CSV table of C-alpha atoms in Angstrom, one decimal:
chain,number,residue,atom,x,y,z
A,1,UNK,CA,123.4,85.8,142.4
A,2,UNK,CA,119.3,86.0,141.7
A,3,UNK,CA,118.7,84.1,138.5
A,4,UNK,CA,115.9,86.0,137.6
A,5,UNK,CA,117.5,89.4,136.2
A,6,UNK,CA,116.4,90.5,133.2
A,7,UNK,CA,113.6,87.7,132.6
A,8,UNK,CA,109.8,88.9,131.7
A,9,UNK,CA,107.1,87.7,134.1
A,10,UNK,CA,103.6,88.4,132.6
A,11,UNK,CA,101.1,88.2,135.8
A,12,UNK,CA,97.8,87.3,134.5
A,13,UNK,CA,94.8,88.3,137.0
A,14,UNK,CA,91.0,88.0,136.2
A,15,UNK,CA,88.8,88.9,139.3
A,16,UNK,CA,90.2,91.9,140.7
A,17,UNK,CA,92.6,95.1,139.1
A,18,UNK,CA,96.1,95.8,139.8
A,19,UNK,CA,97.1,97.9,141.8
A,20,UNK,CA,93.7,97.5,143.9
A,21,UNK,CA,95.0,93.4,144.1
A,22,UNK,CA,97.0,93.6,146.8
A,23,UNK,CA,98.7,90.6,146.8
A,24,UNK,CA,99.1,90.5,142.9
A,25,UNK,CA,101.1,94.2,143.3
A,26,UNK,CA,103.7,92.6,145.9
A,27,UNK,CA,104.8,89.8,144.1
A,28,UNK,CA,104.3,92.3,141.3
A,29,UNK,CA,106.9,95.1,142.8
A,30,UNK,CA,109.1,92.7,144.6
A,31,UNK,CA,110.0,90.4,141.5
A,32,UNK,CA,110.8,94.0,139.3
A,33,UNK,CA,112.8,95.0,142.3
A,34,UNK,CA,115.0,92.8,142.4
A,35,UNK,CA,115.2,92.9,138.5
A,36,UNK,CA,112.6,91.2,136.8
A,37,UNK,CA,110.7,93.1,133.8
A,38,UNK,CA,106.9,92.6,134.7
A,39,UNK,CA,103.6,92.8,132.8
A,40,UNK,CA,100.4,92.3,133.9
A,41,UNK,CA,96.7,91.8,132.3
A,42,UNK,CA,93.9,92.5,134.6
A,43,UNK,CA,90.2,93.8,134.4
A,44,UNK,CA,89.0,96.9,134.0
A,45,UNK,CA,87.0,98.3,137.5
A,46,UNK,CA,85.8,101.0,139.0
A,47,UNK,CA,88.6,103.6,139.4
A,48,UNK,CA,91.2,101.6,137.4
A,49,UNK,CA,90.0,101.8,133.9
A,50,UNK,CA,92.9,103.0,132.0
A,51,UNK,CA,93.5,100.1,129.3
A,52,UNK,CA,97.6,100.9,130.0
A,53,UNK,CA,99.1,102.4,132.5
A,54,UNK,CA,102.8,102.1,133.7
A,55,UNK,CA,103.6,102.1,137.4
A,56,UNK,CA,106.6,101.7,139.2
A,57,UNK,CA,107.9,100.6,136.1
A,58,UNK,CA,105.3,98.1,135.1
A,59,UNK,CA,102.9,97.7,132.4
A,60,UNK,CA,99.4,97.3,133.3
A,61,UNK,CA,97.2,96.3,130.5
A,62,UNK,CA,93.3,96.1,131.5
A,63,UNK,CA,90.6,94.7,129.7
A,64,UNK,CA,86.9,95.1,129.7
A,65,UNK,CA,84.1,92.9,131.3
A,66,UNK,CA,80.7,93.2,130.6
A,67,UNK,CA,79.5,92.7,134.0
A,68,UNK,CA,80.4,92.1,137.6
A,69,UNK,CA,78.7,88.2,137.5
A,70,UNK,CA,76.2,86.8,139.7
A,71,UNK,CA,75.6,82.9,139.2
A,72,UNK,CA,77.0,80.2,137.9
A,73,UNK,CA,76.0,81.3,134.5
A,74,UNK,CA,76.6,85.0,134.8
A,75,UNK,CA,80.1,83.7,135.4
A,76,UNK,CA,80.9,81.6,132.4
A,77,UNK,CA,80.1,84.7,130.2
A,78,UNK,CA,82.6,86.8,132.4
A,79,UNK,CA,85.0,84.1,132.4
A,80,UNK,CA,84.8,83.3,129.0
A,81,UNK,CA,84.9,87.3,127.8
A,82,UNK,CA,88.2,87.4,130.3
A,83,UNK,CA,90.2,84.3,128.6
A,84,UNK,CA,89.4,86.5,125.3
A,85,UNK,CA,91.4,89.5,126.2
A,86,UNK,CA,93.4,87.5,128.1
A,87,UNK,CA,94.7,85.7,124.7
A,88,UNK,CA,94.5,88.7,122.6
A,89,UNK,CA,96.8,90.8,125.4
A,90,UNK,CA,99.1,88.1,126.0
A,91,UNK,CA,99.9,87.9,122.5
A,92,UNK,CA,100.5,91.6,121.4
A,93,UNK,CA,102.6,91.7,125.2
A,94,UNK,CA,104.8,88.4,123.6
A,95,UNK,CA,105.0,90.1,120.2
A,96,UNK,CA,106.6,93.1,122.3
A,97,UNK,CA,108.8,91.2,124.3
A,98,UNK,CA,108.5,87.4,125.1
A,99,UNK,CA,107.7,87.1,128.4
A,100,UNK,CA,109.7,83.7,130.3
A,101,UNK,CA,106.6,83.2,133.1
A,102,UNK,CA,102.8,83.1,132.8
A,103,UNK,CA,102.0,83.7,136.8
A,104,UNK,CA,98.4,82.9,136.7
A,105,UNK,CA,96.3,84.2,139.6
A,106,UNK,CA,92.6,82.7,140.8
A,107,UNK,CA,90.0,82.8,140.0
A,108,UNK,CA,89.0,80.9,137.8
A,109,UNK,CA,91.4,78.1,137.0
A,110,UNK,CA,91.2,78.8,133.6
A,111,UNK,CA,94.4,81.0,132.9
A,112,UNK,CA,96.0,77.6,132.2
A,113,UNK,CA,94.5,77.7,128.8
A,114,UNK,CA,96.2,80.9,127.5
A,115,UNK,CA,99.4,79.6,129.0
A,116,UNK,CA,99.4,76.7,126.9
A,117,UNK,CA,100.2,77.9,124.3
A,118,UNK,CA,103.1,79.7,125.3
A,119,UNK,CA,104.2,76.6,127.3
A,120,UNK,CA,104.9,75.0,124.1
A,121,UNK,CA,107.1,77.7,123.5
A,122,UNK,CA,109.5,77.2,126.5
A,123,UNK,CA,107.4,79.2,128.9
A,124,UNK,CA,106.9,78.6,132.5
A,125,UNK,CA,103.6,78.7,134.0
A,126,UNK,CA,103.3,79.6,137.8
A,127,UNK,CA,99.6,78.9,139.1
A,128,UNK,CA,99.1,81.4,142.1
A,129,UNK,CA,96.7,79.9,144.4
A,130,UNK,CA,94.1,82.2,145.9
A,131,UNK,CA,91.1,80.3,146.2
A,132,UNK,CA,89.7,76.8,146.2
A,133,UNK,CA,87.1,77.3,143.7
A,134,UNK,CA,85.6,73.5,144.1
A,135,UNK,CA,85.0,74.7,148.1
A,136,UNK,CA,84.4,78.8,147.0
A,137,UNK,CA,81.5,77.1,144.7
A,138,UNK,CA,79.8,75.1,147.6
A,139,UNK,CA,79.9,78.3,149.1
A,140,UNK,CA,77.9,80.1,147.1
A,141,UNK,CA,75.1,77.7,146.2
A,142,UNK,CA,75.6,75.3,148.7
A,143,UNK,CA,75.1,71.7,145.7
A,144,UNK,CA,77.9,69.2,144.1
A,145,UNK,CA,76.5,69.8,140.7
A,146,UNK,CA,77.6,69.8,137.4
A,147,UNK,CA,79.1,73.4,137.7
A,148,UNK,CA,80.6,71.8,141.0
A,149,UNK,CA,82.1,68.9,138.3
A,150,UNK,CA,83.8,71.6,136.0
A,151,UNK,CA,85.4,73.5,139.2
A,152,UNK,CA,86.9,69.9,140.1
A,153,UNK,CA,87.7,69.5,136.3
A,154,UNK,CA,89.0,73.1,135.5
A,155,UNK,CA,91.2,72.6,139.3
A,156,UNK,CA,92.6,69.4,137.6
A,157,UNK,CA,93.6,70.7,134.6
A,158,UNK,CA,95.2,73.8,136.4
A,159,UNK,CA,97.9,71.8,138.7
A,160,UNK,CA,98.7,69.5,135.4
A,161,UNK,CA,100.0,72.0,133.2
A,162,UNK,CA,101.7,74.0,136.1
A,163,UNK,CA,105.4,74.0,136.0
A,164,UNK,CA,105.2,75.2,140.0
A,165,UNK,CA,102.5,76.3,142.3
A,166,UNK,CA,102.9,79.2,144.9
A,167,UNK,CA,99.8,78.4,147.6
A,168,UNK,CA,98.9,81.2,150.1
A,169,UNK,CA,99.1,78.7,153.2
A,170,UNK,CA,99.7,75.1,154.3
A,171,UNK,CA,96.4,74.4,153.7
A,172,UNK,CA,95.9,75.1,150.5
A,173,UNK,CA,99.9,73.3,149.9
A,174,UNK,CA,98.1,70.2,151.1
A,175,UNK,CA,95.0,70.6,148.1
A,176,UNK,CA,97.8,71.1,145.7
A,177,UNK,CA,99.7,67.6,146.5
A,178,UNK,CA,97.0,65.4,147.6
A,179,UNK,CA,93.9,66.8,145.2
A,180,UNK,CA,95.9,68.8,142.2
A,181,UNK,CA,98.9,65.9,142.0
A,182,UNK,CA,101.7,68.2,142.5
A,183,UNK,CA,105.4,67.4,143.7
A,184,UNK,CA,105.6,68.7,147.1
A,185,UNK,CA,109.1,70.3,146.1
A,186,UNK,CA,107.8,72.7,143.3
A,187,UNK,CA,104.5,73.9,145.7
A,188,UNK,CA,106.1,76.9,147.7
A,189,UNK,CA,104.2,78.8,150.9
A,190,UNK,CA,104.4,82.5,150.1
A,191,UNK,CA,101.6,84.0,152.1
A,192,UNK,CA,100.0,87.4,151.8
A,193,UNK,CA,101.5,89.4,154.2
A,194,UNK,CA,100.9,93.1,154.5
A,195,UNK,CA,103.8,95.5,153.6
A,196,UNK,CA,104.6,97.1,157.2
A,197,UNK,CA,105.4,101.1,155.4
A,198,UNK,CA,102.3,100.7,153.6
A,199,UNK,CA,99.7,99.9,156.5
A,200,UNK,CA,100.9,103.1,158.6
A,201,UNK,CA,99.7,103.2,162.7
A,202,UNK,CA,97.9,107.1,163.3
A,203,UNK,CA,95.5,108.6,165.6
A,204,UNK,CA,92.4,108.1,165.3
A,205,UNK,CA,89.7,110.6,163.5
A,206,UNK,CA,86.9,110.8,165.3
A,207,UNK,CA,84.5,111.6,162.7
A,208,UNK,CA,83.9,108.4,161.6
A,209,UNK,CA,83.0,107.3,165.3
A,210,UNK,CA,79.4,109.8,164.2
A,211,UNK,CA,78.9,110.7,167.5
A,212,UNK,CA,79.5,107.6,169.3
A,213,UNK,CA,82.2,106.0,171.9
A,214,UNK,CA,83.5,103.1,170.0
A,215,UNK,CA,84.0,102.0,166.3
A,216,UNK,CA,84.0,98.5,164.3
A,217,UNK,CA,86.1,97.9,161.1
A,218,UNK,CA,85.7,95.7,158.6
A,219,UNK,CA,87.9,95.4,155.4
A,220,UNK,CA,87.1,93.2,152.7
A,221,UNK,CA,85.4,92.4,149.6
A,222,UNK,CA,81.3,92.2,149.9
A,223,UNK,CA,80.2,89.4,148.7
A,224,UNK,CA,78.2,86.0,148.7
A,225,UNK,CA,80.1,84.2,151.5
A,226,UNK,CA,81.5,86.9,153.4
A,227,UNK,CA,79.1,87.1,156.0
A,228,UNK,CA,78.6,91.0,156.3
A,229,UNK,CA,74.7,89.5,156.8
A,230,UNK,CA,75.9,87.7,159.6
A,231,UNK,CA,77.9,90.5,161.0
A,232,UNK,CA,74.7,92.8,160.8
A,233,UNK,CA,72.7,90.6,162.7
A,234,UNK,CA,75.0,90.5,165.6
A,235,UNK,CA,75.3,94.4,165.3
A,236,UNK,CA,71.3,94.6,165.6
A,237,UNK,CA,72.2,92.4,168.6
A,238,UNK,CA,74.2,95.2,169.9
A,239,UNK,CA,72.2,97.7,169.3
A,240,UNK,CA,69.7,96.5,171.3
A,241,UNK,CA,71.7,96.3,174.6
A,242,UNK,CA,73.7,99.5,173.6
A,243,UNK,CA,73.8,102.3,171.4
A,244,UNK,CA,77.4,103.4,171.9
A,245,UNK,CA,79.0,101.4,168.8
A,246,UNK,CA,79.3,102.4,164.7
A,247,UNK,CA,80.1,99.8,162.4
A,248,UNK,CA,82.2,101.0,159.5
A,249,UNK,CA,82.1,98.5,156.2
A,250,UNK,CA,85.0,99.3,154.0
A,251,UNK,CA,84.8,97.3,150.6
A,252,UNK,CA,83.2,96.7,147.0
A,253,UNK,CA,81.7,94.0,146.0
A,254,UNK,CA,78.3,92.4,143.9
A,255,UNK,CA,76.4,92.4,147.3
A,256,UNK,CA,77.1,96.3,148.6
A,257,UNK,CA,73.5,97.1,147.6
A,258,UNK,CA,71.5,94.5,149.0
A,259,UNK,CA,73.7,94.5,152.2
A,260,UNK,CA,72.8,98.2,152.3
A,261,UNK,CA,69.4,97.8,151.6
A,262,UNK,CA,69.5,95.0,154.5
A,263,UNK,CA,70.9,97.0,157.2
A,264,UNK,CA,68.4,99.9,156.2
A,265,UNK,CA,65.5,97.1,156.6
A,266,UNK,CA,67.5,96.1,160.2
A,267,UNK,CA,67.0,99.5,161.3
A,268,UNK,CA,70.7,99.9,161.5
A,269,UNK,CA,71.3,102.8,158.6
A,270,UNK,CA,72.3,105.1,161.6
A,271,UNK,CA,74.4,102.3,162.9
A,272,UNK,CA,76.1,101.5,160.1
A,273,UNK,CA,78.4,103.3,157.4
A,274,UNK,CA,79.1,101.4,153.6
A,275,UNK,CA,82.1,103.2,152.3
A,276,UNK,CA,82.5,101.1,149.3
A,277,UNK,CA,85.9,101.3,147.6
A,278,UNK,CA,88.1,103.3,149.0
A,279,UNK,CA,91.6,105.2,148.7
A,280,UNK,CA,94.5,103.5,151.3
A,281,UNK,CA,94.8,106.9,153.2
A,282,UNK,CA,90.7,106.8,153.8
A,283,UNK,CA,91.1,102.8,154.5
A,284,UNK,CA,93.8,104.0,156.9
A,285,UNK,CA,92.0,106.6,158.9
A,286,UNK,CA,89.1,104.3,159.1
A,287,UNK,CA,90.7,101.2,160.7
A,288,UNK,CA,93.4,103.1,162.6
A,289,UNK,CA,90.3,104.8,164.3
A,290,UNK,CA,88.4,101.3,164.8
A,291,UNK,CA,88.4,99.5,168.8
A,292,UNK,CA,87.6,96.2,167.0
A,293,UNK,CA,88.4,94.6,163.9
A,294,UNK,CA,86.0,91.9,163.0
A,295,UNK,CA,85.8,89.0,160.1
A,296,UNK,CA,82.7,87.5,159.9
A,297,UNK,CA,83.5,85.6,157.2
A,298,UNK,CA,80.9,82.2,157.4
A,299,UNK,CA,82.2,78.6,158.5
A,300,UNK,CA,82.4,77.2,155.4
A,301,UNK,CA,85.1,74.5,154.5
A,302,UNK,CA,86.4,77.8,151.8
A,303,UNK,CA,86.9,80.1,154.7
A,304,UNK,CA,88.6,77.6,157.2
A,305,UNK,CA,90.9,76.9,154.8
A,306,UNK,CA,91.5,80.1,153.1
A,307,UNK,CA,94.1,82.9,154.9
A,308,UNK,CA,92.3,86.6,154.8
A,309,UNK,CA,94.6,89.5,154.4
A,310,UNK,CA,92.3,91.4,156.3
A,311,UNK,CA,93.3,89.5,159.2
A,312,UNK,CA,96.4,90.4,159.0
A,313,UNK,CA,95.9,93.9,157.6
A,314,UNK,CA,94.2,94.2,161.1
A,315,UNK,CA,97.0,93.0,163.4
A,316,UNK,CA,99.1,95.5,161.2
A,317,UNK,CA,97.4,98.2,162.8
A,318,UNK,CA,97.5,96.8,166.5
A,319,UNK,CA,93.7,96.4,166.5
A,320,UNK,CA,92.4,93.5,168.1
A,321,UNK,CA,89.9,91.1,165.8
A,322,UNK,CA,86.7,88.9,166.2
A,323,UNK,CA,86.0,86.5,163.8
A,324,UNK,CA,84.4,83.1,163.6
A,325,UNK,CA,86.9,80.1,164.6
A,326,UNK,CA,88.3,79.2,161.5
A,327,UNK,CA,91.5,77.0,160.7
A,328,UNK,CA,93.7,79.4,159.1
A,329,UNK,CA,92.1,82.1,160.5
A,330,UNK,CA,93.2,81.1,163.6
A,331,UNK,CA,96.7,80.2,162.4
A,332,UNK,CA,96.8,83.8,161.5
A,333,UNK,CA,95.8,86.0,164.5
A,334,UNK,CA,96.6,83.5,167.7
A,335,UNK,CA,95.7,85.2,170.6
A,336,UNK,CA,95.2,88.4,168.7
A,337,UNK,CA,91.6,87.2,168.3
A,338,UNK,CA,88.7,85.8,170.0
A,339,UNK,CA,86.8,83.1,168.6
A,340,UNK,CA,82.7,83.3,168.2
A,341,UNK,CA,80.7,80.3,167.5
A,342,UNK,CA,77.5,82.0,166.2
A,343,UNK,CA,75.9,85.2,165.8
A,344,UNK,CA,74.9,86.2,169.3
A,345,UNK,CA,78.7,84.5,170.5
A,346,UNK,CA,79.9,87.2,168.0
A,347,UNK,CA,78.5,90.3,169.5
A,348,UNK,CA,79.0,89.3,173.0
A,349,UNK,CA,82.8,88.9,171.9
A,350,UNK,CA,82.5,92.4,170.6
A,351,UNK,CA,81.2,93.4,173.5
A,352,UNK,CA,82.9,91.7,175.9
A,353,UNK,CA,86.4,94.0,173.7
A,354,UNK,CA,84.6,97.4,173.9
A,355,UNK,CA,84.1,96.9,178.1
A,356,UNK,CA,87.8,95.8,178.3
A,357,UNK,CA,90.3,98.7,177.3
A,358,UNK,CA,93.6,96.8,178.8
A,359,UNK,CA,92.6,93.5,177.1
A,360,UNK,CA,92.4,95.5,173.3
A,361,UNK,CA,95.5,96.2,174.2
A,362,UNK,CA,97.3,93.4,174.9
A,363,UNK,CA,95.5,91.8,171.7
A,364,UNK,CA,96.6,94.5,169.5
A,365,UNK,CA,100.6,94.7,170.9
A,366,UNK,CA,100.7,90.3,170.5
A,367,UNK,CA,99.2,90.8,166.3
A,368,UNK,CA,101.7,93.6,165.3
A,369,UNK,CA,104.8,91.6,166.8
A,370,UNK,CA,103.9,88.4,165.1
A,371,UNK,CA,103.3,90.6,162.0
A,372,UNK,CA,106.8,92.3,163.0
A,373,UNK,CA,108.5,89.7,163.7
A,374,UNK,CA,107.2,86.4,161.5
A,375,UNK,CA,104.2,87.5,158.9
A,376,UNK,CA,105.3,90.9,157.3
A,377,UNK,CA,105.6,90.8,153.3
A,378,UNK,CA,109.5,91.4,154.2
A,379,UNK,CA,109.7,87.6,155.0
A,380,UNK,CA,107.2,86.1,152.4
A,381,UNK,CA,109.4,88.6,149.8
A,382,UNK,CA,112.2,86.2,150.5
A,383,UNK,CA,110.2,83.2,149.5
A,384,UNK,CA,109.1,84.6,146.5
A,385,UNK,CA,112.6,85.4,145.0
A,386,UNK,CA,113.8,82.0,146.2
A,387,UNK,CA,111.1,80.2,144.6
A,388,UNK,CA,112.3,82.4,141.0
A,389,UNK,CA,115.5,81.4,140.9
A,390,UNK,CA,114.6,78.0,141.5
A,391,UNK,CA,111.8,78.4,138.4
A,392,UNK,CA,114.2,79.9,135.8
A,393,UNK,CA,117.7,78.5,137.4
């Protein structure tokens, strides 16, 4: 019998809401089905700005931020406006009902510091390990400065008041043993896998194609390091050969306006549509319509480490991906991917996909089996609910 029936998880997430956080909403749903009561504090964003809600029987409580942050500096006053409704929430939610479980999700490794607190109380804190915020910072401004320092520092910190870490993939288990001095026995592997009846296989709607033969999709956030500048330049690549291809960016993000204003200065705003944020039935008739999946995210020591739901979001939908060779990357797609070394290696890959019908295929059919079969939510749900009832046992 589950030992976690009737206990209070309060899931604390800074950088993205809930719902719109997918992963946050699995662990989420599958801890209250299987009779958990859950809570969570999140930010308030564009389209979920209700400061409660209740769905699926959980309480959302959203706060406000006063901006989206660029740089380093820009994000110690969005951090630091976050860890104050992050305290204040917490509380009035403990005040209601005492929560057993702070699960903290990154970014920033800060959460720690409302958890405290309650830890002295006889509270568990679970640190949910999204990104590597030392590597994510190197990333974005490419120096090992003092902001570099705190991310090291703030990292630390995290893993030493953790009672347990949950770390998205092998790689990032490693960083929590050898770098965050964790025992190997309370770090558990639950990765991000997509839930199979939510990512639904349809036809195809041709109106996104605008007129031409084939269509490229990209999910994901639009940001810094994501390389959607690197994915332009090898659609201008394309372009030039052939004229037969649309590019469709699904995503929000701090860069969607310069990346726009980018691909208009490419001459690519015919060749390319920016759809922003959008519902999971448009996200579905979009990449259910795509040829080609692609992840362009840059070769940085973040990415090759890091597993991209996208990726597997793709394989989901049987489509077949291109994406730079990254470690986990690789780990996730196998052979339902080919692997570019640069920009012009990227859109001959494409390429090479759109003249080769049987071969997107055979790609597609080998990523929804290992989805079926080994990376589906069904079989990380498992891991999730055994690493509970070890927690609170």
């Amino acid at each position: 019998m589950t030992k976690i029936k009737g206990k209070h998880v309060l899931f604390i997430v800074e950088n993205l809401p809930v719902p719109f956080d997918r992963r946050v909403w699995q662990e989420a749903t599958t801890l209250k089905e299987n009779g958990m009561e859950v809570s969570i504090i999140c930010p308030q964003m564009k389209g979920y700005t209700e400061p409660y809600q209740v769905l699926e029987g959980i309480e959302i409580y959203r706060h406000p931020l006063p901006f989206e942050a660029r740089g380093a500096l820009g994000y110690l006053v969005e951090y630091g406006v976050a860890i104050y409704w992050e305290k204040k929430l917490a509380r009035k939610i403990f005040i209601k009902k005492p929560f057993h479980v702070i699960h903290g999700c990154n970014p920033p490794d800060l959460i720690y510091l409302t958890a405290k607190k309650y830890k002295r109380k006889g509270v568990k804190y679970v640190f949910d390990h999204h990104d590597i915020n030392p590597e994510l910072y190197i990333a974005k401004y490419d120096k090992k400065d003092f902001f570099y320092k705190l991310m090291c520092f703030f990292e630390k910190r995290t893993f030493q008041n953790a009672d347990a870490s949950i770390a998205t993939n092998e790689s990032y288990k490693n960083i929590a043993i050898t770098r965050g001095g964790m025992n190997p026995n309370l770090v558990q592997v639950v990765r991000s896998g997509p839930k199979l009846d939510r990512l639904q296989l349809q036809e195809p709607i041709l109106k996104y194609k605008k007129g031409k033969k084939y269509l490229l999709g990209y999910l994901g956030v639009i940001g810094e390091q994501e390389g959607i500048d690197l994915l332009l330049e090898s659609m201008l690549q394309i372009v030039k050969i052939r004229q037969d291809v649309q590019l469709a960016i699904v995503g929000g993000g701090s860069d969607l306006e310069l990346l726009k204003k980018l691909s208009k200065e490419k001459g690519l705003e015919t060749y390319v549509d920016f759809y922003g944020r959008v519902s999971d039935q448009m996200l579905l008739d979009v990449l259910n319509t795509a040829d080609v999946c692609v992840n362009p995210d840059k070769p940085t020591e973040m990415n090759n480490l890091s597993t991209m739901n996208k990726i597997m979001e793709y394989m989901a939908l049987k489509k077949p991906i291109v994406q730079y060779d990254l470690k986990e990357g690789r780990f996730s797609a196998n052979e339902a991917s080919l692997y570019a070394k640069d920009t012009t290696d990227f859109a001959n890959k494409i390429m090479q996909l759109l003249n080769d019908a049987e071969k997107r295929t055979e790609m597609g059919t080998f990523g929804y089996n290992r989805v079926l079969n080994e990376l589906s939510w069904e079989f990380e749900s498992e891991k999730l609910i055994s690493f509970y009832d070890n927690l609170l046992k």
